[in-house]
mmCIF file of C-alpha atoms in Angstrom:
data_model
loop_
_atom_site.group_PDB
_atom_site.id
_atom_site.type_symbol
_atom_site.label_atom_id
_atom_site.label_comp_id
_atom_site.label_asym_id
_atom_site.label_seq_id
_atom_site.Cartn_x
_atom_site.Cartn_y
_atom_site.Cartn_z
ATOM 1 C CA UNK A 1 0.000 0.000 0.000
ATOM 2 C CA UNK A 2 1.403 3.624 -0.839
ATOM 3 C CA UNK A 3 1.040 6.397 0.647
ATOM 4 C CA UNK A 4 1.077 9.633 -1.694
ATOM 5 C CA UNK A 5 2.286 12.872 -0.604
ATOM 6 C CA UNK A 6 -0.139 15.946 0.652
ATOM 7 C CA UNK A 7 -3.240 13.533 0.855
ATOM 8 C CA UNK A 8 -5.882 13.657 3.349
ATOM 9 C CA UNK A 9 -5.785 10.790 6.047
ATOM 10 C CA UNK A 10 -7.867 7.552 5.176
ATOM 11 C CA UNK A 11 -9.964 5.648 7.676
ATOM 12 C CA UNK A 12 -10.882 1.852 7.292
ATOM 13 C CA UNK A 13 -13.394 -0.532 8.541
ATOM 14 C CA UNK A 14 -11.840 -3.185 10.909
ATOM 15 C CA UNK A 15 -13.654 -6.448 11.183
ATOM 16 C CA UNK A 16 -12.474 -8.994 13.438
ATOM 17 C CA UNK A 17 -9.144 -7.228 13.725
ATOM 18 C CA UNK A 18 -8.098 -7.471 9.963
ATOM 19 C CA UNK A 19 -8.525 -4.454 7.469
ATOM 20 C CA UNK A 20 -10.835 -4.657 5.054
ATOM 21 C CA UNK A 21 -9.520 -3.052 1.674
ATOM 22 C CA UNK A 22 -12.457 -1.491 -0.105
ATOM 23 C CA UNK A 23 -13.075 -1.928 -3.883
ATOM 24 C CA UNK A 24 -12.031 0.140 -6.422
ATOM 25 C CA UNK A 25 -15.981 0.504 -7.365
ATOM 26 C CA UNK A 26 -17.152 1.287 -3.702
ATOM 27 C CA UNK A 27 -14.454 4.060 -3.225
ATOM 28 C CA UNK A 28 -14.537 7.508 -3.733
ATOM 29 C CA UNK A 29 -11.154 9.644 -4.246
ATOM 30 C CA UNK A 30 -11.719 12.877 -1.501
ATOM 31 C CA UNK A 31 -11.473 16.350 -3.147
ATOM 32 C CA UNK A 32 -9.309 18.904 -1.839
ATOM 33 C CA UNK A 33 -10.059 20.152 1.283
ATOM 34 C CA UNK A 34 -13.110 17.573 2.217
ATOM 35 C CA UNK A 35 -12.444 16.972 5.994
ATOM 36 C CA UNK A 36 -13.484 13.386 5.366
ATOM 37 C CA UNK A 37 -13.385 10.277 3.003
ATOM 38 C CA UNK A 38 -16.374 8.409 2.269
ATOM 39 C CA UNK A 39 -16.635 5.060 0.935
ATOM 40 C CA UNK A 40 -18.861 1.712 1.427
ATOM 41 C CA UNK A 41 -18.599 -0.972 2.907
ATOM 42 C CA UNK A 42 -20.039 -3.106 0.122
ATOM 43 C CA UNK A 43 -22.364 -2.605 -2.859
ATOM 44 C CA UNK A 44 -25.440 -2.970 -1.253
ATOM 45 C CA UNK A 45 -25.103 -0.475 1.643
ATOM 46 C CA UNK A 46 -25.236 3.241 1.078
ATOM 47 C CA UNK A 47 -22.004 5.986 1.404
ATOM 48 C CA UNK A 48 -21.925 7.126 4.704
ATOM 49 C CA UNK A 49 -19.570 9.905 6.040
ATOM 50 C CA UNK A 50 -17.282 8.490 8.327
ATOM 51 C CA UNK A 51 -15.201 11.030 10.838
ATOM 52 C CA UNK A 52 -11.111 10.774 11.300
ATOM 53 C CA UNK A 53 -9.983 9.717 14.468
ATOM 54 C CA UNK A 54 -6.791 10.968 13.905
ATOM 55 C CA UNK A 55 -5.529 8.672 17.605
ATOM 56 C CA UNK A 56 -6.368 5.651 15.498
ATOM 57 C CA UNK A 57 -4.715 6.338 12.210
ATOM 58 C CA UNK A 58 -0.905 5.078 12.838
ATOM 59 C CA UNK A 59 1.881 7.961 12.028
ATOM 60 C CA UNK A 60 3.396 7.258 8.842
ATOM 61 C CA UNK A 61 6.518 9.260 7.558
ATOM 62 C CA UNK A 62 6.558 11.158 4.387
ATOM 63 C CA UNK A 63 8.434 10.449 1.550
ATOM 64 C CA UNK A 64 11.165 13.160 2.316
ATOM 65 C CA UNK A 65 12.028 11.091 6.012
ATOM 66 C CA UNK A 66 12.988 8.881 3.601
ATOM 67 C CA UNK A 67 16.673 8.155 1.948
ATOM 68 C CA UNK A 68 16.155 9.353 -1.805
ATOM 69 C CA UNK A 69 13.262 10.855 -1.190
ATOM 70 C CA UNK A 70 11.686 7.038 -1.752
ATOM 71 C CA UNK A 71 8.314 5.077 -0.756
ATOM 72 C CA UNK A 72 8.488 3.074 2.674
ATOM 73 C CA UNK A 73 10.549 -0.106 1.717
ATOM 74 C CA UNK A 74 8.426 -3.352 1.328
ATOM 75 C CA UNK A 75 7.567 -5.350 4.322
ATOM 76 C CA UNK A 76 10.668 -8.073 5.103
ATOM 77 C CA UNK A 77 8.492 -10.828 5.028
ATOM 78 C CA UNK A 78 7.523 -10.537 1.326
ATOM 79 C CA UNK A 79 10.415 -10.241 0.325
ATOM 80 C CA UNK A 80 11.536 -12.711 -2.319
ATOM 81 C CA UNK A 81 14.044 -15.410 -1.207
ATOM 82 C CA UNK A 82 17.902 -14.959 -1.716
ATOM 83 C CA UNK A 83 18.674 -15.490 -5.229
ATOM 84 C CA UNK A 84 22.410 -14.143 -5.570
ATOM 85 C CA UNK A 85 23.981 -17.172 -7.162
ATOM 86 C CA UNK A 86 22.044 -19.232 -9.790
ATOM 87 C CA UNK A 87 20.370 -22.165 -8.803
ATOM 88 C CA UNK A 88 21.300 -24.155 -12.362
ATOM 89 C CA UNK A 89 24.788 -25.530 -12.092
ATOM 90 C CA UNK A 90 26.218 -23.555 -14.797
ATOM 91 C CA UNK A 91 29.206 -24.935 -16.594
ATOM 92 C CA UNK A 92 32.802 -23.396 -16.186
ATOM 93 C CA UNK A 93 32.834 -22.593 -19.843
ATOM 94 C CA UNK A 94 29.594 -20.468 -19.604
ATOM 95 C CA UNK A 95 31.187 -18.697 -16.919
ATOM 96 C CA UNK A 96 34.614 -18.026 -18.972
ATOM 97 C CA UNK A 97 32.003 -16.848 -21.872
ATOM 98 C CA UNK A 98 30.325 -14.290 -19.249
ATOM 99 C CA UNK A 99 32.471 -13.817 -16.056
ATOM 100 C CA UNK A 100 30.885 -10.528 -15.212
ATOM 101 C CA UNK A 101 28.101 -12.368 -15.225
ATOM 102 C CA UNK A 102 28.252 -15.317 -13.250
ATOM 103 C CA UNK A 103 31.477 -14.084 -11.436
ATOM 104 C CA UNK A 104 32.210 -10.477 -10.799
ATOM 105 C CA UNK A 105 32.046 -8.935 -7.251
ATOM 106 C CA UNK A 106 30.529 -11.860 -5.663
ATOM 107 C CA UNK A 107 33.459 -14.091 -7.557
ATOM 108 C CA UNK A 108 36.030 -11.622 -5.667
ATOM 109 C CA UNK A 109 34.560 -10.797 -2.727
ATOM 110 C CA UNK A 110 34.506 -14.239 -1.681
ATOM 111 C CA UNK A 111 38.411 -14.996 -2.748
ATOM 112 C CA UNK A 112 39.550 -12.157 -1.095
ATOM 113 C CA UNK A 113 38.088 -13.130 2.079
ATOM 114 C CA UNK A 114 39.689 -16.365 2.034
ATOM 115 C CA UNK A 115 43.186 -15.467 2.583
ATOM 116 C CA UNK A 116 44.765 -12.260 4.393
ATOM 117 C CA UNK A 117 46.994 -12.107 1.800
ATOM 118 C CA UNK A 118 44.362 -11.246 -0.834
ATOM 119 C CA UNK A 119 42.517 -8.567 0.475
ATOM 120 C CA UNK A 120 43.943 -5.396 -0.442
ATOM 121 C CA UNK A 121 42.564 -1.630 -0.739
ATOM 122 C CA UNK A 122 44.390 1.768 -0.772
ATOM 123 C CA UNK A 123 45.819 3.927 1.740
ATOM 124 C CA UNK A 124 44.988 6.996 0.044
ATOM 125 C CA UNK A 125 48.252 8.741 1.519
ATOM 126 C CA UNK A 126 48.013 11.875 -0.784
ATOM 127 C CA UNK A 127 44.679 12.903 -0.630
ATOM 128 C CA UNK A 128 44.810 12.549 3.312
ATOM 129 C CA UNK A 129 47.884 14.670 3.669
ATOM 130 C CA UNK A 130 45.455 17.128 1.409
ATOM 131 C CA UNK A 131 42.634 16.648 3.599
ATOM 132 C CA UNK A 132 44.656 17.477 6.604
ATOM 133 C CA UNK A 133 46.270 20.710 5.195
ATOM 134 C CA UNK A 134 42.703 21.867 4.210
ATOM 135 C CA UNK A 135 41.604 21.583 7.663
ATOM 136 C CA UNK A 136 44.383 22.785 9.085
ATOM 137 C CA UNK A 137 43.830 25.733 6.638
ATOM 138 C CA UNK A 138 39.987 26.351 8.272
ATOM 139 C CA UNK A 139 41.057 26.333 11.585
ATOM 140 C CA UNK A 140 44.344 28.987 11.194
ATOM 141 C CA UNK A 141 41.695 31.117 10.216
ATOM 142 C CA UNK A 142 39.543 30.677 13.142
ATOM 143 C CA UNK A 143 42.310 31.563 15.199
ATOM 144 C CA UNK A 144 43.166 34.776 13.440
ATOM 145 C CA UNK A 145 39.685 35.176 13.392
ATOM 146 C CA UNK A 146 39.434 35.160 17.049
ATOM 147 C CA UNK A 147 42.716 36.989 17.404
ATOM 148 C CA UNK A 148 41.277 39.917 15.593
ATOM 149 C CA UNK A 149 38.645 39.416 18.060
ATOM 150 C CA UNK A 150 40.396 39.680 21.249
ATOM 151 C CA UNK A 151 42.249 43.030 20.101
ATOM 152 C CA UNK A 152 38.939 44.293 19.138
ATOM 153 C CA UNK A 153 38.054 43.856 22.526
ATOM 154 C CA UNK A 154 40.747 44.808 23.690
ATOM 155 C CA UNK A 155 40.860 48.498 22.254
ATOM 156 C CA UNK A 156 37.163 49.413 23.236
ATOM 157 C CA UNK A 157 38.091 48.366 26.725
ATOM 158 C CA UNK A 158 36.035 45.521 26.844
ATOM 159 C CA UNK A 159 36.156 41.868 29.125
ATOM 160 C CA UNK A 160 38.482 39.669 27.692
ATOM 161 C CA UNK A 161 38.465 37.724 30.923
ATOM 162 C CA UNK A 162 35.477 35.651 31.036
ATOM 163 C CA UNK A 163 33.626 32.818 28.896
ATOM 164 C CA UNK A 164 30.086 33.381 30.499
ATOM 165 C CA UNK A 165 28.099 36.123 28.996
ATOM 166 C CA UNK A 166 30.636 36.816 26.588
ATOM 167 C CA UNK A 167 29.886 40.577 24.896
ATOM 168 C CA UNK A 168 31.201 39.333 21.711
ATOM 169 C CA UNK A 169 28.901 37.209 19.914
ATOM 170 C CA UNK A 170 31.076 36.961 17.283
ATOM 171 C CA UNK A 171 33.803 35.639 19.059
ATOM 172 C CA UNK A 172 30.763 33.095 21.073
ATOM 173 C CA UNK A 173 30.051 31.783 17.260
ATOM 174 C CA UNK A 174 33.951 31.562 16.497
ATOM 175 C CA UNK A 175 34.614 29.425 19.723
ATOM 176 C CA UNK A 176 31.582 27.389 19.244
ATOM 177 C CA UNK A 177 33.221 26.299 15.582
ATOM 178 C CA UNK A 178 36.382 25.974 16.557
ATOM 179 C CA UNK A 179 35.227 23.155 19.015
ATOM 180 C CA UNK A 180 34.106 20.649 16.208
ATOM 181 C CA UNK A 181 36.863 21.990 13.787
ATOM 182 C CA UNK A 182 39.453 20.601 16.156
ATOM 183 C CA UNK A 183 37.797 17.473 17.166
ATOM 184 C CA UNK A 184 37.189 16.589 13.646
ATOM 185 C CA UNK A 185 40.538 17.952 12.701
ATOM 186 C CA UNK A 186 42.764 15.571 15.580
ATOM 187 C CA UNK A 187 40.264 12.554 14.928
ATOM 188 C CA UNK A 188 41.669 12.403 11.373
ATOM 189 C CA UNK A 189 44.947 13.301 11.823
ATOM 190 C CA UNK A 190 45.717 9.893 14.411
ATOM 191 C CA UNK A 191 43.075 7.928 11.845
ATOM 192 C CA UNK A 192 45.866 9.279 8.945
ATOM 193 C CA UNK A 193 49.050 8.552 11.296
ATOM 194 C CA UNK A 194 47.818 4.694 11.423
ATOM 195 C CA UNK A 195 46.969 3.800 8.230
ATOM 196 C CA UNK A 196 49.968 5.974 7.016
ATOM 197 C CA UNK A 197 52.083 3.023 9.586
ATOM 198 C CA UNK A 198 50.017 0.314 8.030
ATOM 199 C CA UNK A 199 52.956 -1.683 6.104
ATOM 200 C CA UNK A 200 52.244 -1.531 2.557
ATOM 201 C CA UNK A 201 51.631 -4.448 0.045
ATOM 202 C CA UNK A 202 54.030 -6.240 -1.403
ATOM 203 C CA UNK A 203 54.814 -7.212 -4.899
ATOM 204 C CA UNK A 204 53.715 -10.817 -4.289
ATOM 205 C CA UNK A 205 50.557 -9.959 -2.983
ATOM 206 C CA UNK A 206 49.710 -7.449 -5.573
ATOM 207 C CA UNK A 207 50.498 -10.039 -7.985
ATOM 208 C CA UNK A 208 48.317 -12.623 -6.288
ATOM 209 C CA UNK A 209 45.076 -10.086 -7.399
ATOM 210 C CA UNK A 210 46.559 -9.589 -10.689
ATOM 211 C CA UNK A 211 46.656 -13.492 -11.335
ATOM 212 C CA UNK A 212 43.360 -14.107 -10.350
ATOM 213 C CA UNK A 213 41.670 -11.343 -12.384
ATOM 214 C CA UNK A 214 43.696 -12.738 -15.823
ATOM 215 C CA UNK A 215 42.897 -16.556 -14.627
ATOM 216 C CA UNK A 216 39.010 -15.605 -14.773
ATOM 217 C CA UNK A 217 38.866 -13.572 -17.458
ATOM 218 C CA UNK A 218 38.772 -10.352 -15.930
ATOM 219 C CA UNK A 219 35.654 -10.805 -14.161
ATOM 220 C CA UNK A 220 35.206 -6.746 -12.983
ATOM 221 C CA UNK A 221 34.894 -3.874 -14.950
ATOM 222 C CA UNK A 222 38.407 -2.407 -15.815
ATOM 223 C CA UNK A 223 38.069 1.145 -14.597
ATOM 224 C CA UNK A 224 37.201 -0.273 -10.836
ATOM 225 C CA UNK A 225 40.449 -2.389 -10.930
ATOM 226 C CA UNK A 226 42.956 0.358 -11.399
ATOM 227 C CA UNK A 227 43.562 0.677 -7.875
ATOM 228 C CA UNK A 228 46.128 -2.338 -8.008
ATOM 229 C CA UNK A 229 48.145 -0.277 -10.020
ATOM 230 C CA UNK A 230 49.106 2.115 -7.127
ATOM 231 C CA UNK A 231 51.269 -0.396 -5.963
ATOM 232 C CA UNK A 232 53.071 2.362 -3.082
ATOM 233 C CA UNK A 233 49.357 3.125 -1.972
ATOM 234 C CA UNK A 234 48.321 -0.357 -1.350
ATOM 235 C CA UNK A 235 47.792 -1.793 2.141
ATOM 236 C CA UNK A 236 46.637 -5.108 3.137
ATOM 237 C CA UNK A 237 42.973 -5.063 5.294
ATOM 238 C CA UNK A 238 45.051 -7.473 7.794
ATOM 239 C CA UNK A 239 48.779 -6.959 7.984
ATOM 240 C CA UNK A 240 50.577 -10.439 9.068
ATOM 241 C CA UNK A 241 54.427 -9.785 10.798
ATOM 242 C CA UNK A 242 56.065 -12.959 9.614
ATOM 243 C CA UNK A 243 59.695 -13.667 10.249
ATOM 244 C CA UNK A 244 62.346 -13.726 7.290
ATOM 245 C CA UNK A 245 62.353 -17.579 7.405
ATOM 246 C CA UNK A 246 58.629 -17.388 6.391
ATOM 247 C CA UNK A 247 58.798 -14.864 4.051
ATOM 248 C CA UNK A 248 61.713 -16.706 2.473
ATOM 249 C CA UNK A 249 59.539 -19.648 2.153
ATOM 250 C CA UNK A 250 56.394 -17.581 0.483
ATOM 251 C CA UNK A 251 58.682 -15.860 -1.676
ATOM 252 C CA UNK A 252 59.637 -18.611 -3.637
ATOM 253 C CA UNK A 253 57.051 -20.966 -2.926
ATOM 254 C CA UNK A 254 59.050 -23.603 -1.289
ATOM 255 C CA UNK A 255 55.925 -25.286 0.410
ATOM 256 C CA UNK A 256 52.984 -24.900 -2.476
ATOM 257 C CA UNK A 257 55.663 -27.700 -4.757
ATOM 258 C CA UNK A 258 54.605 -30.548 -2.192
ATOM 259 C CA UNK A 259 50.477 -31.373 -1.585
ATOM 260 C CA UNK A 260 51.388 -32.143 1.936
ATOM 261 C CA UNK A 261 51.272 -28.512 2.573
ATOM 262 C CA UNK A 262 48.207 -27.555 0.435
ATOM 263 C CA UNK A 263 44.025 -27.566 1.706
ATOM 264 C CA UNK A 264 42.149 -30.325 -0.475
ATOM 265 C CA UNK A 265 39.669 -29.244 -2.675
ATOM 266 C CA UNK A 266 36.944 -30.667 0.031
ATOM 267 C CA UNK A 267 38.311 -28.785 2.907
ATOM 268 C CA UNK A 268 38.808 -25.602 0.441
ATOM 269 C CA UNK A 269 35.086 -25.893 -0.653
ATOM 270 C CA UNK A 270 33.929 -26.235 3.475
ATOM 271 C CA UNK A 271 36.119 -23.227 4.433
ATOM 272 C CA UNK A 272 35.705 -20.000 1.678
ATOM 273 C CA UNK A 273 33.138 -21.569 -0.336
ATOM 274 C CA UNK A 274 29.837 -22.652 1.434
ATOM 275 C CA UNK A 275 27.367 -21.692 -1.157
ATOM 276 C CA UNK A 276 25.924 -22.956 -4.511
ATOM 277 C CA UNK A 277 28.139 -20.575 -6.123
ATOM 278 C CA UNK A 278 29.660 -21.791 -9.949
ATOM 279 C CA UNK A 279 33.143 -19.861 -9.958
ATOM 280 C CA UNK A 280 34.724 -21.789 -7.633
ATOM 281 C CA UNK A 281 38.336 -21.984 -9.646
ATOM 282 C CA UNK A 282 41.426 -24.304 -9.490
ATOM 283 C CA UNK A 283 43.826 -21.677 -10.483
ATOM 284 C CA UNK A 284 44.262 -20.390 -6.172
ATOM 285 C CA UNK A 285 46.614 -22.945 -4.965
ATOM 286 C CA UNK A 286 46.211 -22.493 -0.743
ATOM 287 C CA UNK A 287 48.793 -23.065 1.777
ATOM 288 C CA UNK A 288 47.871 -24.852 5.020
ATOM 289 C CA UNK A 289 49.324 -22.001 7.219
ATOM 290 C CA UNK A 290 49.063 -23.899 10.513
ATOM 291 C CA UNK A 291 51.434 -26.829 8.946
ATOM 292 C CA UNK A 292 53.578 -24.253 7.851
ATOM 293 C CA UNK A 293 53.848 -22.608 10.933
ATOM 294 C CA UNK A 294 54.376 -25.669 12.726
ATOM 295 C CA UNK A 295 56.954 -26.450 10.502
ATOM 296 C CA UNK A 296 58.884 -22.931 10.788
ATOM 297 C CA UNK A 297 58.418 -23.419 14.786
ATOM 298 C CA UNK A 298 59.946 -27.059 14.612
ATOM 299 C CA UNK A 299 62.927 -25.707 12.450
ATOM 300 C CA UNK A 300 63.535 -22.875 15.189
ATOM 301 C CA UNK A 301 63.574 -25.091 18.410
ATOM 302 C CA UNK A 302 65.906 -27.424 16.234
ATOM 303 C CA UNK A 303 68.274 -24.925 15.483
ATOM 304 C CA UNK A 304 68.463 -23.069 18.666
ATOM 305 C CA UNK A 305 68.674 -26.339 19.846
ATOM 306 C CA UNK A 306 71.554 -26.998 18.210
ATOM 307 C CA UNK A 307 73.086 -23.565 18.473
ATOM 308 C CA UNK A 308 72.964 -24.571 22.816
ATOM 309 C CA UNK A 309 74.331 -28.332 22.577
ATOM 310 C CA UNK A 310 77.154 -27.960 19.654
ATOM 311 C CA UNK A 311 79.304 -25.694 21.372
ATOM 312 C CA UNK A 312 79.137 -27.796 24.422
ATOM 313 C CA UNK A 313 80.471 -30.462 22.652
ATOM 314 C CA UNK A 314 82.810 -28.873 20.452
ATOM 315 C CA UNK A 315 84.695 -27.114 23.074
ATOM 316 C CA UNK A 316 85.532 -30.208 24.888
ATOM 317 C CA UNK A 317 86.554 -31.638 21.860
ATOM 318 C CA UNK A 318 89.152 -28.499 20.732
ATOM 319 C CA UNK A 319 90.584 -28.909 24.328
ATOM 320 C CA UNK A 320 91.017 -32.448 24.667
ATOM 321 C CA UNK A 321 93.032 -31.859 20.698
ATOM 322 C CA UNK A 322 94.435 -28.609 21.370
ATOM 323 C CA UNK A 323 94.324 -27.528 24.818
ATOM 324 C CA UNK A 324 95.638 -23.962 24.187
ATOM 325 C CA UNK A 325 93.015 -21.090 24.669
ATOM 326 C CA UNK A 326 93.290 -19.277 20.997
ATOM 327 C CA UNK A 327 91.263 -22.213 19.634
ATOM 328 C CA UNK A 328 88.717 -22.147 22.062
ATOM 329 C CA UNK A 329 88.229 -18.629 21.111
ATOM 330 C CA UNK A 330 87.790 -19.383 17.501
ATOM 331 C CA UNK A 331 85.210 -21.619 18.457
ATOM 332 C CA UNK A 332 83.487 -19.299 20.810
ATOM 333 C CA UNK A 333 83.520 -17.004 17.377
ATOM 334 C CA UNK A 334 82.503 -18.462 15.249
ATOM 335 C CA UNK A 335 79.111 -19.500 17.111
ATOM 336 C CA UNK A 336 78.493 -15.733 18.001
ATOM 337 C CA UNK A 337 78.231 -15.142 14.483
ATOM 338 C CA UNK A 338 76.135 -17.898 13.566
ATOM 339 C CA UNK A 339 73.677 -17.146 16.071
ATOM 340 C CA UNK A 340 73.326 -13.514 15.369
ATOM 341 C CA UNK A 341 72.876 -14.825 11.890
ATOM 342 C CA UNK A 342 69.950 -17.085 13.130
ATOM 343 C CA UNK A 343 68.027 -14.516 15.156
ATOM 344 C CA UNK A 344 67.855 -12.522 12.109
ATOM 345 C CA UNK A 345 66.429 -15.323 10.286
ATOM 346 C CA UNK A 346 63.941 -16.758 12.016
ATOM 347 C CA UNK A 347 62.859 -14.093 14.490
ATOM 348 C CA UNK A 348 61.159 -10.723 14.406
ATOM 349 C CA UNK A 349 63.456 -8.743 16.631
ATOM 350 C CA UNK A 350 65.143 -5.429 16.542
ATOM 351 C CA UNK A 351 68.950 -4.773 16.368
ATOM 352 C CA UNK A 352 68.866 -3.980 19.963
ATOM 353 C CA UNK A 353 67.538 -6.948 21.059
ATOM 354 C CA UNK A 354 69.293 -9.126 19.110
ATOM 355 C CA UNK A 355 72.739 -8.085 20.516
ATOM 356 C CA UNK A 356 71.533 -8.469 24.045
ATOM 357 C CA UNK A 357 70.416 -11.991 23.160
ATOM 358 C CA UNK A 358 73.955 -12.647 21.501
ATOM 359 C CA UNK A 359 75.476 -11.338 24.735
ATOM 360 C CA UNK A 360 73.673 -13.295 26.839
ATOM 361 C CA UNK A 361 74.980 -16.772 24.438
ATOM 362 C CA UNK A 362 78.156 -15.365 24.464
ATOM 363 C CA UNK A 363 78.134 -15.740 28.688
ATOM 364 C CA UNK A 364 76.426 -19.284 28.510
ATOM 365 C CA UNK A 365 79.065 -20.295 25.662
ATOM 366 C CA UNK A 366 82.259 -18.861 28.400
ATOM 367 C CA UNK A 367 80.533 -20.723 30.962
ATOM 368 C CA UNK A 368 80.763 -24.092 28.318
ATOM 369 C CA UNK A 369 84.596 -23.341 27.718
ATOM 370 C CA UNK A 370 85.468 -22.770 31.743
ATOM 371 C CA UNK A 371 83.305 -26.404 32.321
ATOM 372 C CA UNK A 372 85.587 -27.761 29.350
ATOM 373 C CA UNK A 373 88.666 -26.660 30.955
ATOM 374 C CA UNK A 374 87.590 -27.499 34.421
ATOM 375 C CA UNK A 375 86.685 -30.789 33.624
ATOM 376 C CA UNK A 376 89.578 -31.578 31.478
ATOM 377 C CA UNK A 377 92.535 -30.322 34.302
ATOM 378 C CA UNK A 378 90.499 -32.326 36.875
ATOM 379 C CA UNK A 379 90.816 -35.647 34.804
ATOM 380 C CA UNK A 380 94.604 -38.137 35.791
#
């Protein structure tokens, strides 16, 4: 039922609590300015006036409460069920014929989502550094505005010393908009300041959406794909901090050559695809990251591991050979190095920390050499 604009307020005939809709015979349109609307109940009875009882008739917004200036939206429950992917199986070479059809945004929307590495959108650096200059611009005028204000004051020997009952209503109105200037001003700049530190994308991952749009046929308009052309502007939605040893292994793809490390198509289709959808693609080869972190985590404890017990062994070896100190000392060296070289592998530290955890093996590695030497002046 609509509900046109500027017309006079319609009563109705409720029978057993359900509304009666009258015939298009039986009623009779109101004319302008007629206080009421008359109609009949059926054929066979005659038109009787009927008062408004405006208490009754439910408050209904106008079109302009509206966004668009548009009707009332339908009621939910009529609304016609889901039908966003086709019901018909349709075959993969239909949807190579018409991607945009059977693919497009609901195609990507869904790939992106399945991997952090595939979602990407833009930072937008330069037209935030503009925004911020252009407010910062608005509010150095305020405050020359208010300046001019104050010395205003000031020379017609006026009360510069109080907010409350301020003589200047100028200055009131200036005050008043510098309060949301500023707020909305320092809310952007620290929103800017953290995307700004959002690491950007890398080449990899750029190419990752660049792969998948030629593999299905270029499934979105080209003027709304652009944006993967500003490759300094990109930013992934969810930044991962791996260490080097993982990126080293994405980089060149070192786990994707062996199916132990991939998701099976079942377990694939479960995960990212739970719908009827028909552009579900083999070209996305996915790693299993949990294996792969397992395995990075394994390889760590093994070497550090190894980086504690070798020189334990090793030193008591070079002693019981050569029991002179200079070759001790090479030892000792040599697996400094090597484990400043494996903290900078395999873990995400700063320079800072890793020379205070070097320093600290370097004093467990002494201790190693003195229990060498100890041990081996001790024995007949």
């Amino acid at each position: 039922m609509s509900f046109p604009l500027n017309s006079m307020l319609m009563t109705t005939i409720e029978s057993d609590r359900q509304i009666q809709q009258p015939s298009a015979a039986s009623q009779i349109i109101p004319t302008p300015g007629d206080p009421s609307l008359t109609f009949s109940a059926s054929q066979n009875q005659p038109n009787t006036a009927l008062p408004v009882d405006s208490s009754a008739v439910p408050h209904l917004p106008s079109s302009h409460q509206w966004p668009n200036h548009q009707a009332p939206p339908p009621n939910p429950s009529y609304a016609p069920e889901s039908n966003v992917f086709p019901r018909r199986r349709v075959t993969m070479e239909e949807a190579d014929r018409q991607p945009w059809r059977y693919r497009g945004y609901p195609a990507l929307s869904t790939w992106v989502a399945s991997d952090d590495d595939f979602f990407m959108i833009r930072k937008f650096e330069k037209l935030g550094a503009r925004v911020v200059l252009l407010m910062q611009n608005k509010i150095v005028q305020l405050e020359e505005a208010i300046h001019a204000e104050d010395a205003n004051i000031y020379e017609r020997g006026g009360d510069n010393g109080r907010f409350a009952h301020d003589p200047c209503e100028r200055r009131v109105e200036l005050m008043d908009e510098l309060i949301w200037r500023l707020d909305q001003y320092q809310r952007f700049v620290l929103q800017y300041s953290q995307i700004k530190e959002r690491p950007s994308a890398t080449k990899r991952q750029i190419s990752y959406l660049q792969n998948w749009l030629k593999n299905n046929n270029d499934p979105i308009h080209p003027a709304e794909v652009t944006f993967i052309e500003q490759e300094g502007d990109l930013m992934p939605v969810v930044p991962m901090i791996k260490p080097p040893l993982r990126r080293f292994i994405d980089r060149y793809n070192l786990v994707s050559r062996f199916a132990c490390w991939r998701i099976r198509k079942s377990q694939l289709n479960k995960k990212h695809y739970n719908h009827p959808a028909n552009y579900e693609s083999d070209t996305t080869i996915y790693n299993d990251e949990k294996r792969i972190d397992k395995f990075v985590t394994s390889v760590t404890i093994g070497l550090g591991l190894a980086m504690l017990i070798a020189p334990l062994w090793l030193l008591q070896y070079v002693y019981a050979e050569q029991p002179d100190l200079k070759a001790r000392l090479k030892v000792i060296t040599g697996f400094l190095v090597g484990f400043t070289v494996f903290l900078s592998v395999v873990a995400v530290a700063k320079p800072f920390e890793v020379l205070a955890a070097t320093a600290a093996y370097g004093a467990v590695v002494t201790v190693f050499m003195q229990l060498g030497s100890s041990g081996s002046g001790s024995s007949p």
